């Protein structure tokens, strides 16, 4: 097998600089090539002197969708300057989008934008033809300055500036599609000046083990780079966009909600949550910039001048408007590179609401706590008391897979935070319905090897005449591709094999090592060979070490049903493609157990930790699904490159 495939060379596209002037109007850099059209909107307004940014209405990224079963687009990556809140910095982004066949939310056939990338909408049976054009310059570009704060050389593993940070590819996270070329092949290496023509076929009426047919599940997915060694630095800079699979024929949520709702439908909102780490006090030149790899992978308190925070659709704390009793669907995508997302909805007391704007007063603090340390130990957070104050909302899908019934949140008696925390890479669809008032959608903060402070993600203003046309549904239809395992006599339900994997971070004189089963990733070594059609039970162990933290496990192509968290059955059975492998809380190993069917697609793909610097440092394994018998697993740690 050859894993690093060099695509055909293409022509470089011009550098695109998109910013907003003081009045909020779009300005386009002079090097913008002929034929590029302006986007509908770019999101945040610029600010002066680092002052906080006033709330703006929620920006919806541009979208493209299939027509007559085909979507044919060209997606271009360039260096560009973007503004998120009070921060303006250079990054890599999906700045160019040309529609050869399909429909779009913007005029003309070509779009220019920044962070997040455009949304791609498809249906079961569709074919997506996507030419990815890497118009980045050679490595050592303006996006990757010298790491003055950390010294030269980057973090252990050498993935610093000037290696291959501008070489890329594309992964369709969560899709049940062919992992081989020209599909979701994450072993591609598309260098600067090169392009590649991807083809993704979205399954429709595919065979199931019991003789029935299934469509690809309608739901919320996303795309991002997956170039080993530079995944973290590219995703952390905002290279991400939503993929929405729609199927009104079989999916209850798609019948009930729409971006442009008709009679009897509710409003659908897309919330692409990104995670930025910004260096505001660069000791080289004093400019604001994205964090370098060394800063991103830094353990312990963040270096001076480094800010880490979430944004929503490229905005800080945007405004979402609703009517009393109205039901809306929020598609929440966590496209961040490492920090788990713990969501609650807190009502702002009436005396803390500005009567003129209906927004919280500037000094209102919904938390009452922060990342603090007594000096005698690690920082502490008190999330439970705040979570208990959250108003009710309902989860209806995880990682694109609809539940059989809405799940009332916050959970009354969760087995573990694994059940409610959205890991990096994970998605949750939720239904919200509020009384008149002002609410804050918040991230409650999280502790691991550093402290992520609590943050307001968005402000929800509920006003006007009540809307009682739609209520929270009581029953939903799960997708046929992922039936339950309750009847073990039914074809496709009997477990044919069991596996155990160990995630561990170790430390020695050479630095930290991010391993699975004691090894770092080797692209020429198959770690998990699986027979096509197998039904397997996996147990993942998070080995306790001095610096133990959670590891978001993600596997490509096939989702899995979580059956045990630290030895206890979860409150509700949820299918996922990304899930935290927990800590135990008792200085012991944490465990996660799941069931999965390996259907329809052969070939190599990967599983890995979705804290992306952990993946880049080696916490990843090669999986290969084969029809014939699997060879004996390797026993040594040698890695022969091809």
Coordinates of C-alpha atoms in Angstrom, one line a residue:
X1 CA 0.0 0.0 0.0
X2 CA 1.2 3.5 -0.8
X3 CA -0.1 6.1 1.7
X4 CA 1.4 9.4 0.6
X5 CA -0.1 10.1 -2.9
X6 CA 1.0 13.2 -4.8
X7 CA -1.8 14.7 -6.8
X8 CA -1.6 16.6 -10.1
X9 CA -0.1 20.0 -10.1
X10 CA -2.4 23.0 -10.5
X11 CA -2.2 26.7 -10.9
X12 CA -1.8 28.9 -7.8
X13 CA -4.7 31.2 -7.1
X14 CA -4.0 34.8 -5.9
X15 CA -3.7 35.7 -2.2
X16 CA -7.1 37.0 -1.0
X17 CA -7.3 39.5 1.8
X18 CA -10.8 40.1 3.3
X19 CA -11.4 42.6 6.0
X20 CA -14.1 45.0 7.2
X21 CA -13.8 48.8 7.4
X22 CA -15.0 50.8 10.3
X23 CA -18.6 51.0 8.9
X24 CA -18.7 47.2 8.4
X25 CA -18.5 47.1 4.6
X26 CA -16.5 44.5 2.8
X27 CA -13.2 45.5 1.2
X28 CA -11.2 43.1 -1.0
X29 CA -7.4 43.1 -1.4
X30 CA -6.1 44.4 -4.7
X31 CA -4.7 41.1 -5.7
X32 CA -8.2 39.5 -6.0
X33 CA -8.4 37.9 -9.4
X34 CA -11.0 38.7 -12.0
X35 CA -14.2 36.7 -11.8
X36 CA -14.4 36.6 -8.0
X37 CA -17.6 37.9 -6.6
X38 CA -18.3 39.4 -3.2
X39 CA -19.8 37.2 -0.5
X40 CA -23.1 38.0 1.0
X41 CA -21.5 39.0 4.3
X42 CA -18.4 38.3 6.2
X43 CA -19.4 38.5 9.8
X44 CA -17.6 40.6 12.4
X45 CA -16.9 44.3 12.4
X46 CA -13.4 45.5 13.1
X47 CA -12.6 47.3 16.4
X48 CA -10.0 49.8 17.6
X49 CA -7.4 49.4 20.3
X50 CA -8.5 45.9 21.4
X51 CA -11.9 47.0 22.7
X52 CA -14.7 44.4 23.0
X53 CA -16.9 43.9 20.0
X54 CA -20.5 44.8 20.2
X55 CA -22.9 41.9 19.5
X56 CA -23.9 41.4 15.8
X57 CA -26.7 39.4 14.4
X58 CA -25.8 35.7 13.8
X59 CA -23.9 35.3 10.5
X60 CA -24.9 32.3 8.4
X61 CA -22.1 30.9 6.2
X62 CA -22.7 30.7 2.5
X63 CA -23.9 27.4 1.3
X64 CA -24.0 25.2 -1.8
X65 CA -26.3 22.3 -2.6
X66 CA -26.7 19.6 -5.1
X67 CA -29.0 19.8 -8.2
X68 CA -30.3 16.7 -10.0
X69 CA -28.1 14.5 -7.8
X70 CA -24.8 16.3 -8.4
X71 CA -22.8 19.0 -6.8
X72 CA -19.6 20.0 -8.6
X73 CA -17.5 22.7 -7.0
X74 CA -14.0 24.0 -6.8
X75 CA -12.7 24.9 -3.3
X76 CA -9.5 27.1 -3.0
X77 CA -7.3 27.5 0.0
X78 CA -5.2 30.7 0.4
X79 CA -3.5 32.7 3.0
X80 CA -5.7 35.5 4.1
X81 CA -6.2 38.1 6.8
X82 CA -9.4 37.8 8.9
X83 CA -11.0 39.6 11.8
X84 CA -12.7 37.7 14.6
X85 CA -14.0 40.0 17.3
X86 CA -11.1 42.4 18.2
X87 CA -8.5 40.1 16.7
X88 CA -7.1 40.5 13.2
X89 CA -4.6 37.9 12.0
X90 CA -3.3 35.9 9.1
X91 CA -4.5 32.4 8.6
X92 CA -5.2 29.7 6.0
X93 CA -8.8 29.5 4.9
X94 CA -11.2 28.2 2.2
X95 CA -11.5 31.5 0.5
X96 CA -12.6 30.6 -3.0
X97 CA -15.6 28.6 -4.1
X98 CA -16.7 28.1 -7.7
X99 CA -19.9 26.2 -8.5
X100 CA -19.8 24.3 -11.7
X101 CA -23.0 22.4 -11.1
X102 CA -25.4 22.9 -8.3
X103 CA -27.2 25.7 -6.4
X104 CA -25.8 28.3 -4.0
X105 CA -27.0 30.9 -1.5
X106 CA -25.0 33.6 -3.2
X107 CA -25.3 35.3 -6.6
X108 CA -23.2 34.0 -9.5
X109 CA -21.0 31.0 -9.6
X110 CA -18.0 32.1 -7.5
X111 CA -17.8 33.0 -3.8
X112 CA -15.0 34.5 -1.7
X113 CA -15.1 34.0 2.1
X114 CA -13.0 33.2 5.1
X115 CA -13.8 31.5 8.4
X116 CA -15.7 29.2 8.6
X117 CA -15.7 27.7 5.1
X118 CA -18.9 27.4 3.0
X119 CA -21.5 24.8 4.0
X120 CA -22.1 21.9 1.7
X121 CA -25.6 20.4 1.5
X122 CA -26.2 17.0 0.0
X123 CA -28.8 14.2 -0.1
X124 CA -28.6 10.4 -0.1
X125 CA -27.7 9.3 -3.6
X126 CA -25.9 12.5 -4.5
X127 CA -22.4 12.7 -5.9
X128 CA -20.1 15.4 -4.7
X129 CA -17.3 16.4 -7.1
X130 CA -14.9 18.6 -5.3
X131 CA -11.7 20.0 -6.8
X132 CA -9.5 21.1 -3.9
X133 CA -7.0 23.8 -5.0
X134 CA -4.1 24.4 -2.7
X135 CA -3.1 28.0 -3.5
X136 CA -1.0 28.4 -0.4
X137 CA 2.6 29.5 -0.8
X138 CA 5.6 27.3 0.1
X139 CA 6.1 26.6 3.8
X140 CA 7.6 29.3 6.0
X141 CA 4.8 31.7 5.1
X142 CA 3.4 34.7 7.1
X143 CA 0.9 32.4 8.9
X144 CA 3.8 30.7 10.7
X145 CA 6.2 33.2 12.2
X146 CA 9.1 32.3 14.3
X147 CA 7.9 30.9 17.7
X148 CA 9.5 33.7 19.8
X149 CA 7.6 32.9 22.9
X150 CA 8.5 29.3 22.9
X151 CA 11.9 29.3 21.3
X152 CA 12.7 27.7 17.9
X153 CA 11.9 24.2 16.8
X154 CA 8.3 23.8 17.9
X155 CA 7.0 21.0 20.1
X156 CA 8.2 17.5 20.4
X157 CA 7.9 15.8 17.0
X158 CA 9.2 18.8 15.0
X159 CA 5.9 19.9 13.5
X160 CA 6.8 23.6 13.6
X161 CA 6.9 26.3 10.9
X162 CA 8.7 25.5 7.7
X163 CA 8.0 21.8 7.6
X164 CA 4.8 20.9 5.7
X165 CA 2.2 23.2 7.2
X166 CA 1.0 24.2 3.8
X167 CA 0.6 20.7 2.5
X168 CA -3.0 19.6 3.0
X169 CA -5.9 17.3 2.0
X170 CA -9.6 17.0 3.0
X171 CA -11.6 14.7 5.3
X172 CA -15.4 14.5 5.4
X173 CA -15.8 14.0 9.2
X174 CA -18.6 11.5 10.1
X175 CA -19.7 10.5 6.6
X176 CA -20.2 6.8 5.8
X177 CA -18.4 7.0 2.5
X178 CA -15.6 5.2 0.6
X179 CA -12.2 5.9 2.3
X180 CA -10.3 5.1 -0.9
X181 CA -9.3 7.4 -3.7
X182 CA -10.8 9.6 -5.1
X183 CA -13.0 9.7 -1.9
X184 CA -12.2 10.3 1.7
X185 CA -8.6 9.4 1.4
X186 CA -6.7 11.1 4.3
X187 CA -3.3 9.7 3.1
X188 CA -3.2 12.2 0.2
X189 CA -0.6 15.0 0.3
X190 CA -1.7 18.0 -1.7
X191 CA 1.2 20.4 -1.8
X192 CA 1.2 24.2 -2.6
X193 CA 0.4 24.8 -6.2
X194 CA -1.3 21.4 -6.5
X195 CA -4.9 20.3 -6.8
X196 CA -6.9 17.1 -6.4
X197 CA -10.4 16.0 -7.8
X198 CA -12.3 14.3 -5.0
X199 CA -15.5 12.3 -5.7
X200 CA -17.8 11.4 -2.8
X201 CA -20.9 9.2 -3.3
X202 CA -23.5 9.6 -0.6
X203 CA -25.1 6.1 -0.1
X204 CA -28.8 5.5 -0.8
X205 CA -30.7 2.2 -0.6
X206 CA -27.6 0.2 0.5
X207 CA -27.9 -3.3 1.7
X208 CA -28.1 -4.1 5.5
X209 CA -27.3 -7.5 7.1
X210 CA -31.0 -8.2 7.7
X211 CA -31.9 -7.8 4.0
X212 CA -33.4 -4.3 4.4
X213 CA -32.2 -1.1 2.7
X214 CA -30.7 2.1 4.3
X215 CA -29.9 5.6 3.3
X216 CA -27.0 7.6 4.6
X217 CA -28.3 9.3 7.8
X218 CA -29.5 12.8 7.4
X219 CA -27.6 15.0 9.8
X220 CA -24.8 17.3 10.7
X221 CA -21.2 16.6 9.6
X222 CA -18.2 18.7 8.6
X223 CA -15.0 18.8 6.5
X224 CA -11.5 19.8 7.5
X225 CA -7.8 19.0 6.6
X226 CA -6.3 15.7 7.7
X227 CA -2.6 16.0 6.8
X228 CA -0.7 14.1 9.5
X229 CA 1.7 16.5 11.2
X230 CA -0.2 19.7 10.2
X231 CA -3.8 18.8 11.0
X232 CA -3.9 20.8 14.2
X233 CA -2.2 24.0 12.8
X234 CA -4.6 24.1 9.8
X235 CA -7.9 23.3 11.7
X236 CA -7.0 25.7 14.5
X237 CA -6.7 28.5 11.9
X238 CA -10.3 28.0 10.8
X239 CA -10.0 25.5 7.9
X240 CA -13.4 23.9 8.6
X241 CA -16.9 23.9 7.2
X242 CA -20.3 22.2 7.6
X243 CA -21.6 19.3 5.6
X244 CA -25.4 18.9 5.9
X245 CA -27.1 15.7 4.7
X246 CA -30.8 16.2 4.2
X247 CA -33.5 13.6 3.7
X248 CA -37.0 14.9 4.1
X249 CA -38.3 11.5 2.9
X250 CA -37.0 9.6 5.9
X251 CA -35.8 12.1 8.6
X252 CA -38.4 13.6 10.9
X253 CA -36.2 16.6 11.8
X254 CA -35.7 17.6 8.2
X255 CA -39.5 17.6 7.7
X256 CA -40.0 19.7 10.8
X257 CA -37.2 22.3 10.4
X258 CA -35.7 24.3 7.6
X259 CA -33.4 27.3 7.0
X260 CA -36.4 28.9 5.3
X261 CA -39.3 27.4 7.2
X262 CA -42.7 27.0 5.5
X263 CA -46.1 26.5 7.2
X264 CA -45.8 24.1 10.2
X265 CA -42.0 24.2 10.2
X266 CA -39.5 25.6 12.6
X267 CA -36.3 27.6 12.0
X268 CA -33.0 25.9 11.6
X269 CA -29.8 27.6 12.8
X270 CA -26.2 26.5 11.9
X271 CA -23.7 27.2 14.7
X272 CA -20.1 26.3 13.6
X273 CA -18.2 26.6 16.9
X274 CA -14.5 27.2 16.2
X275 CA -11.6 27.4 18.7
X276 CA -8.9 30.0 18.2
X277 CA -5.6 30.5 20.1
X278 CA -4.3 34.0 19.5
X279 CA -0.9 35.5 20.4
X280 CA -1.5 39.1 21.2
X281 CA 2.0 40.0 22.4
X282 CA 4.4 38.5 19.9
X283 CA 7.9 39.2 21.2
X284 CA 9.3 39.3 17.6
X285 CA 7.2 42.1 16.1
X286 CA 4.3 42.8 18.5
X287 CA 1.7 41.8 15.9
X288 CA -1.4 39.8 16.7
X289 CA -1.1 36.3 15.2
X290 CA -2.4 32.8 15.4
X291 CA -0.5 30.6 18.0
X292 CA 2.3 28.6 16.6
X293 CA 2.4 24.8 17.0
X294 CA 4.7 25.1 20.0
X295 CA 2.1 27.3 21.8
X296 CA -0.8 25.1 20.8
X297 CA 0.8 22.0 22.1
X298 CA 2.1 23.7 25.3
X299 CA 1.2 21.9 28.5
X300 CA 0.4 23.9 31.7
X301 CA -0.6 27.5 31.9
X302 CA -0.6 29.2 28.5
X303 CA 2.4 31.5 27.6
X304 CA 2.0 35.3 28.2
X305 CA -0.2 37.1 25.8
X306 CA -1.9 33.9 24.5
X307 CA -5.8 34.0 24.4
X308 CA -7.8 30.9 23.7
X309 CA -11.5 31.1 23.0
X310 CA -14.5 29.8 21.0
X311 CA -16.2 31.7 18.2
X312 CA -19.5 31.0 16.5
X313 CA -19.5 31.3 12.7
X314 CA -16.5 33.6 12.9
X315 CA -18.2 35.9 15.5
X316 CA -17.8 36.5 19.2
X317 CA -21.1 36.3 21.1
X318 CA -23.6 36.8 18.1
X319 CA -27.3 37.5 18.6
X320 CA -29.9 34.8 17.9
X321 CA -33.5 36.0 17.8
X322 CA -36.6 33.9 18.6
X323 CA -40.2 34.4 19.5
X324 CA -41.7 33.2 22.8
X325 CA -42.6 29.4 22.6
X326 CA -41.0 29.1 19.2
X327 CA -39.1 25.9 18.6
X328 CA -35.8 26.2 16.7
X329 CA -33.3 23.6 15.7
X330 CA -29.6 24.4 16.5
X331 CA -27.0 22.4 14.6
X332 CA -24.0 22.8 16.8
X333 CA -20.6 21.7 15.3
X334 CA -17.5 21.6 17.4
X335 CA -14.7 22.3 15.0
X336 CA -12.2 23.2 17.6
X337 CA -8.8 21.5 17.9
X338 CA -8.7 20.5 21.6
X339 CA -11.1 22.0 24.2
X340 CA -14.3 20.1 25.1
X341 CA -17.5 22.1 24.8
X342 CA -19.9 22.1 27.8
X343 CA -23.1 23.9 26.8
X344 CA -25.9 25.4 29.0
X345 CA -28.6 28.1 28.4
X346 CA -28.8 30.7 31.2
X347 CA -31.6 33.2 31.5
X348 CA -30.3 36.8 32.2
X349 CA -32.2 38.3 35.2
X350 CA -34.5 41.1 34.0
X351 CA -32.6 43.7 36.1
X352 CA -29.4 42.8 34.2
X353 CA -31.0 43.4 30.8
X354 CA -30.5 46.7 29.0
X355 CA -34.1 47.9 28.2
X356 CA -33.0 49.7 25.0
X357 CA -31.2 46.7 23.4
X358 CA -32.6 43.7 25.2
X359 CA -29.0 42.5 25.7
X360 CA -27.2 41.8 29.0
X361 CA -25.7 44.8 30.7
X362 CA -21.9 45.0 30.1
X363 CA -21.0 44.0 33.6
X364 CA -23.3 41.0 33.9
X365 CA -21.4 37.8 34.8
X366 CA -23.4 34.7 34.2
X367 CA -20.8 32.4 35.9
X368 CA -19.5 33.8 39.1
X369 CA -16.3 31.7 38.7
X370 CA -13.3 31.6 36.5
X371 CA -10.1 29.5 36.1
X372 CA -8.5 30.2 39.4
X373 CA -5.8 28.5 41.4
X374 CA -5.0 28.7 45.1
X375 CA -1.3 28.3 44.4
X376 CA -1.4 24.9 46.1
X377 CA -2.7 22.9 43.1
X378 CA -4.3 23.1 39.7
X379 CA -7.0 25.6 38.7
X380 CA -10.5 24.8 39.8
X381 CA -13.9 25.3 38.1
X382 CA -17.4 25.0 39.7
X383 CA -19.7 24.1 36.8
X384 CA -22.4 22.0 38.5
X385 CA -24.1 24.8 40.3
X386 CA -24.3 26.9 37.0
X387 CA -25.5 23.9 35.0
X388 CA -28.3 23.3 37.4
X389 CA -29.6 26.8 36.5
X390 CA -29.8 26.0 32.8
X391 CA -33.2 26.3 31.2
X392 CA -34.4 23.1 29.5
X393 CA -33.4 22.3 26.0
X394 CA -33.5 19.0 24.1
X395 CA -30.8 17.0 22.3
X396 CA -32.2 15.1 19.3
X397 CA -29.1 13.9 17.5
X398 CA -25.4 13.3 18.1
X399 CA -22.8 13.2 15.3
X400 CA -25.5 13.3 12.7
X401 CA -27.6 10.3 14.0
X402 CA -31.1 11.1 15.2
X403 CA -32.4 9.7 18.5
X404 CA -35.6 7.7 18.9
X405 CA -36.9 10.5 21.2
X406 CA -35.7 13.9 22.3
X407 CA -33.4 13.8 25.3
X408 CA -34.2 16.4 28.0
X409 CA -31.1 18.5 29.0
X410 CA -29.4 19.1 31.3
X411 CA -29.4 15.4 32.2
X412 CA -30.7 14.8 35.7
X413 CA -28.4 11.9 36.6
X414 CA -25.6 11.6 34.1
X415 CA -23.2 8.6 34.4
X416 CA -20.3 10.8 33.3
X417 CA -19.6 14.1 31.6
X418 CA -19.0 12.0 28.5
X419 CA -22.8 12.0 28.1
X420 CA -23.2 15.8 27.8
X421 CA -19.8 17.3 26.9
X422 CA -19.3 17.8 23.1
X423 CA -15.8 16.7 22.2
X424 CA -13.7 18.4 19.6
X425 CA -15.0 17.1 16.3
X426 CA -18.4 16.2 17.8
X427 CA -21.8 17.6 16.8
X428 CA -25.1 17.9 18.7
X429 CA -28.5 18.9 17.2
X430 CA -30.7 20.5 19.8
X431 CA -34.2 21.9 20.0
X432 CA -34.7 25.1 22.0
X433 CA -38.0 26.7 23.2
X434 CA -37.9 29.7 25.6
X435 CA -40.3 32.1 27.2
X436 CA -39.9 35.8 26.5
X437 CA -36.6 37.2 27.9
X438 CA -32.8 37.2 27.2
X439 CA -30.7 34.1 27.5
X440 CA -27.0 33.3 27.1
X441 CA -25.7 30.2 25.4
X442 CA -22.6 29.5 27.4
X443 CA -19.6 27.1 27.5
X444 CA -19.0 26.3 31.1
X445 CA -15.3 25.9 30.9
X446 CA -13.2 22.7 31.2
X447 CA -10.2 21.4 33.1
X448 CA -7.5 19.2 31.6
X449 CA -3.8 19.8 31.2
X450 CA -4.7 23.6 30.9
X451 CA -7.7 25.5 32.0
X452 CA -10.3 26.7 29.5
X453 CA -12.3 29.6 31.1
X454 CA -16.1 29.8 30.8
X455 CA -17.4 31.9 27.9
X456 CA -20.6 33.2 26.5
X457 CA -21.0 31.7 23.0
X458 CA -24.2 33.5 21.9
X459 CA -27.0 35.7 23.2
X460 CA -30.6 34.6 22.5
X461 CA -33.2 37.4 22.5
X462 CA -36.8 36.1 22.8
X463 CA -39.4 38.7 22.1
X464 CA -42.5 39.5 20.0
X465 CA -45.8 37.6 19.6
X466 CA -45.7 34.0 20.7
X467 CA -45.4 31.3 18.1
X468 CA -47.2 28.1 19.1
X469 CA -47.3 26.5 15.6
X470 CA -44.7 23.8 16.5
X471 CA -44.0 21.9 19.7
X472 CA -41.2 19.6 20.8
X473 CA -41.8 16.2 19.1
X474 CA -42.2 13.2 21.4
X475 CA -41.0 10.5 19.0
X476 CA -38.4 10.5 16.3
X477 CA -37.2 8.0 13.7
X478 CA -33.6 6.8 14.0
X479 CA -31.7 6.1 10.8
X480 CA -31.9 2.6 9.3
X481 CA -28.1 2.5 8.8
X482 CA -27.7 2.2 12.6
X483 CA -30.3 -0.1 14.1
X484 CA -30.1 -1.2 17.7
X485 CA -28.3 -4.3 19.0
X486 CA -31.2 -5.4 21.3
X487 CA -32.0 -8.6 19.4
X488 CA -28.8 -10.6 19.2
X489 CA -30.4 -13.2 16.9
X490 CA -31.0 -10.7 14.2
X491 CA -28.5 -10.6 11.4
X492 CA -25.9 -8.0 12.0
X493 CA -26.3 -7.9 15.7
X494 CA -24.1 -10.9 16.9
X495 CA -20.6 -9.8 18.0
X496 CA -18.0 -11.5 15.9
X497 CA -14.8 -10.0 17.6
X498 CA -13.6 -8.0 20.5
X499 CA -10.7 -5.5 20.7
X500 CA -9.0 -3.5 23.4
X501 CA -7.0 -0.2 22.8
X502 CA -5.0 1.8 25.3
X503 CA -4.5 5.5 25.1
X504 CA -1.6 6.8 27.1
X505 CA 0.7 9.9 27.4
X506 CA 4.2 9.1 28.7
X507 CA 7.1 11.2 29.5
X508 CA 10.9 10.5 29.3
X509 CA 14.1 12.3 28.5
X510 CA 13.1 12.7 24.9
X511 CA 9.8 14.5 25.8
X512 CA 6.1 13.4 25.8
X513 CA 4.8 10.5 23.8
X514 CA 1.2 10.3 22.6
X515 CA 0.5 6.6 22.1
X516 CA -2.2 4.0 21.4
X517 CA -1.2 0.5 22.5
X518 CA 2.3 1.9 23.3
X519 CA 3.0 3.0 19.8
X520 CA 2.9 6.2 17.8
X521 CA 1.3 6.3 14.3
X522 CA 3.1 4.5 11.5
X523 CA 1.6 4.9 8.0
X524 CA 3.0 1.6 6.8
X525 CA 1.8 -0.5 9.7
X526 CA -1.8 -1.8 9.9
X527 CA -2.7 -1.7 13.6
X528 CA -6.3 -2.9 13.3
X529 CA -7.3 -5.3 10.6
X530 CA -11.1 -5.8 10.4
X531 CA -13.2 -8.2 8.3
X532 CA -15.8 -6.6 6.1
X533 CA -19.2 -7.2 7.7
X534 CA -17.8 -7.7 11.2
X535 CA -19.7 -6.7 14.3
X536 CA -17.3 -5.8 17.0
X537 CA -17.1 -4.8 20.7
X538 CA -14.3 -2.4 21.5
X539 CA -13.0 -1.4 24.9
X540 CA -10.9 1.8 25.0
X541 CA -8.7 2.5 28.1
X542 CA -7.4 5.9 29.1
X543 CA -4.3 4.9 31.1
X544 CA -3.8 6.8 34.3
X545 CA -0.6 8.8 34.3
X546 CA 0.6 11.9 36.2
X547 CA -0.7 14.2 33.4
X548 CA -3.8 12.2 32.5
X549 CA -6.5 13.9 30.5
X550 CA -9.5 13.0 28.3
X551 CA -8.9 11.8 24.8
X552 CA -11.7 12.4 22.2
X553 CA -11.7 9.1 20.2
X554 CA -12.7 9.4 16.5
X555 CA -12.9 6.7 13.9
X556 CA -13.5 7.3 10.2
X557 CA -16.3 5.7 8.1
X558 CA -18.3 3.7 10.7
X559 CA -20.1 5.1 13.8
X560 CA -20.4 3.3 17.1
X561 CA -22.9 2.8 19.9
X562 CA -21.6 3.6 23.3
X563 CA -22.6 0.8 25.8
X564 CA -20.4 1.5 28.9
X565 CA -18.6 4.5 30.5
X566 CA -16.2 3.6 33.3
X567 CA -18.1 0.3 33.7
X568 CA -21.6 1.9 33.9
X569 CA -24.4 1.9 31.2
X570 CA -25.0 5.4 29.8
X571 CA -28.3 7.1 30.6
X572 CA -29.3 7.0 27.0
X573 CA -27.8 4.8 24.2
X574 CA -26.2 7.2 21.7
X575 CA -24.4 6.5 18.4
X576 CA -21.3 8.6 17.8
X577 CA -18.3 8.9 15.6
X578 CA -16.4 11.0 18.2
X579 CA -16.5 10.4 22.0
X580 CA -14.4 11.3 25.0
X581 CA -12.5 8.4 26.5
X582 CA -13.0 9.4 30.1
X583 CA -10.8 9.6 33.1
X584 CA -11.9 7.6 36.1
X585 CA -11.8 10.3 38.7
X586 CA -10.2 7.8 41.2
X587 CA -6.5 7.8 40.0
X588 CA -7.4 4.7 37.9
X589 CA -7.8 4.0 34.2
X590 CA -10.9 5.3 32.5
X591 CA -12.8 3.1 30.1
X592 CA -15.2 3.4 27.2
X593 CA -16.9 0.4 25.6
X594 CA -18.9 0.4 22.3
X595 CA -20.4 -1.8 19.5
X596 CA -19.9 -1.1 15.8
X597 CA -20.7 -2.8 12.5
X598 CA -18.1 -2.5 9.7
X599 CA -20.2 -2.5 6.6
X600 CA -20.0 -1.5 2.9
X601 CA -16.5 -0.1 2.6
X602 CA -13.1 -1.8 2.4
X603 CA -9.6 -0.2 2.6
X604 CA -7.4 1.7 4.9
X605 CA -8.5 4.6 7.1
X606 CA -7.6 5.8 10.6
X607 CA -8.7 6.2 14.2
X608 CA -7.2 8.8 16.5
X609 CA -7.5 11.3 19.3
X610 CA -9.3 14.4 18.2
X611 CA -7.2 16.7 20.3
X612 CA -5.4 17.4 17.1
X613 CA -1.9 18.1 18.4
X614 CA -2.1 14.6 20.0
X615 CA -3.0 13.2 16.6
X616 CA -0.1 15.0 15.0
X617 CA 2.2 13.7 17.7
X618 CA 1.3 10.1 17.0
X619 CA -1.9 9.2 18.8
X620 CA -3.4 7.6 15.7
X621 CA -3.7 4.1 14.3
X622 CA -4.1 2.7 10.8
X623 CA -7.3 0.6 10.3
X624 CA -7.8 -1.6 7.3
X625 CA -11.1 -3.4 6.4
X626 CA -10.5 -6.5 4.3
X627 CA -12.6 -9.3 2.8
X628 CA -10.0 -12.0 3.4
X629 CA -8.6 -13.2 6.6
X630 CA -6.5 -10.7 8.5
X631 CA -2.7 -11.4 9.1
X632 CA -1.2 -11.7 12.5
X633 CA -0.9 -8.3 14.1
X634 CA 2.6 -6.7 14.4
X635 CA 4.4 -7.1 17.7
X636 CA 7.2 -4.7 17.3
X637 CA 7.2 -0.9 17.1
X638 CA 9.2 -0.6 13.8
X639 CA 7.9 1.7 11.2
X640 CA 9.0 1.1 7.6
X641 CA 8.0 4.0 5.3
X642 CA 7.1 3.4 1.7

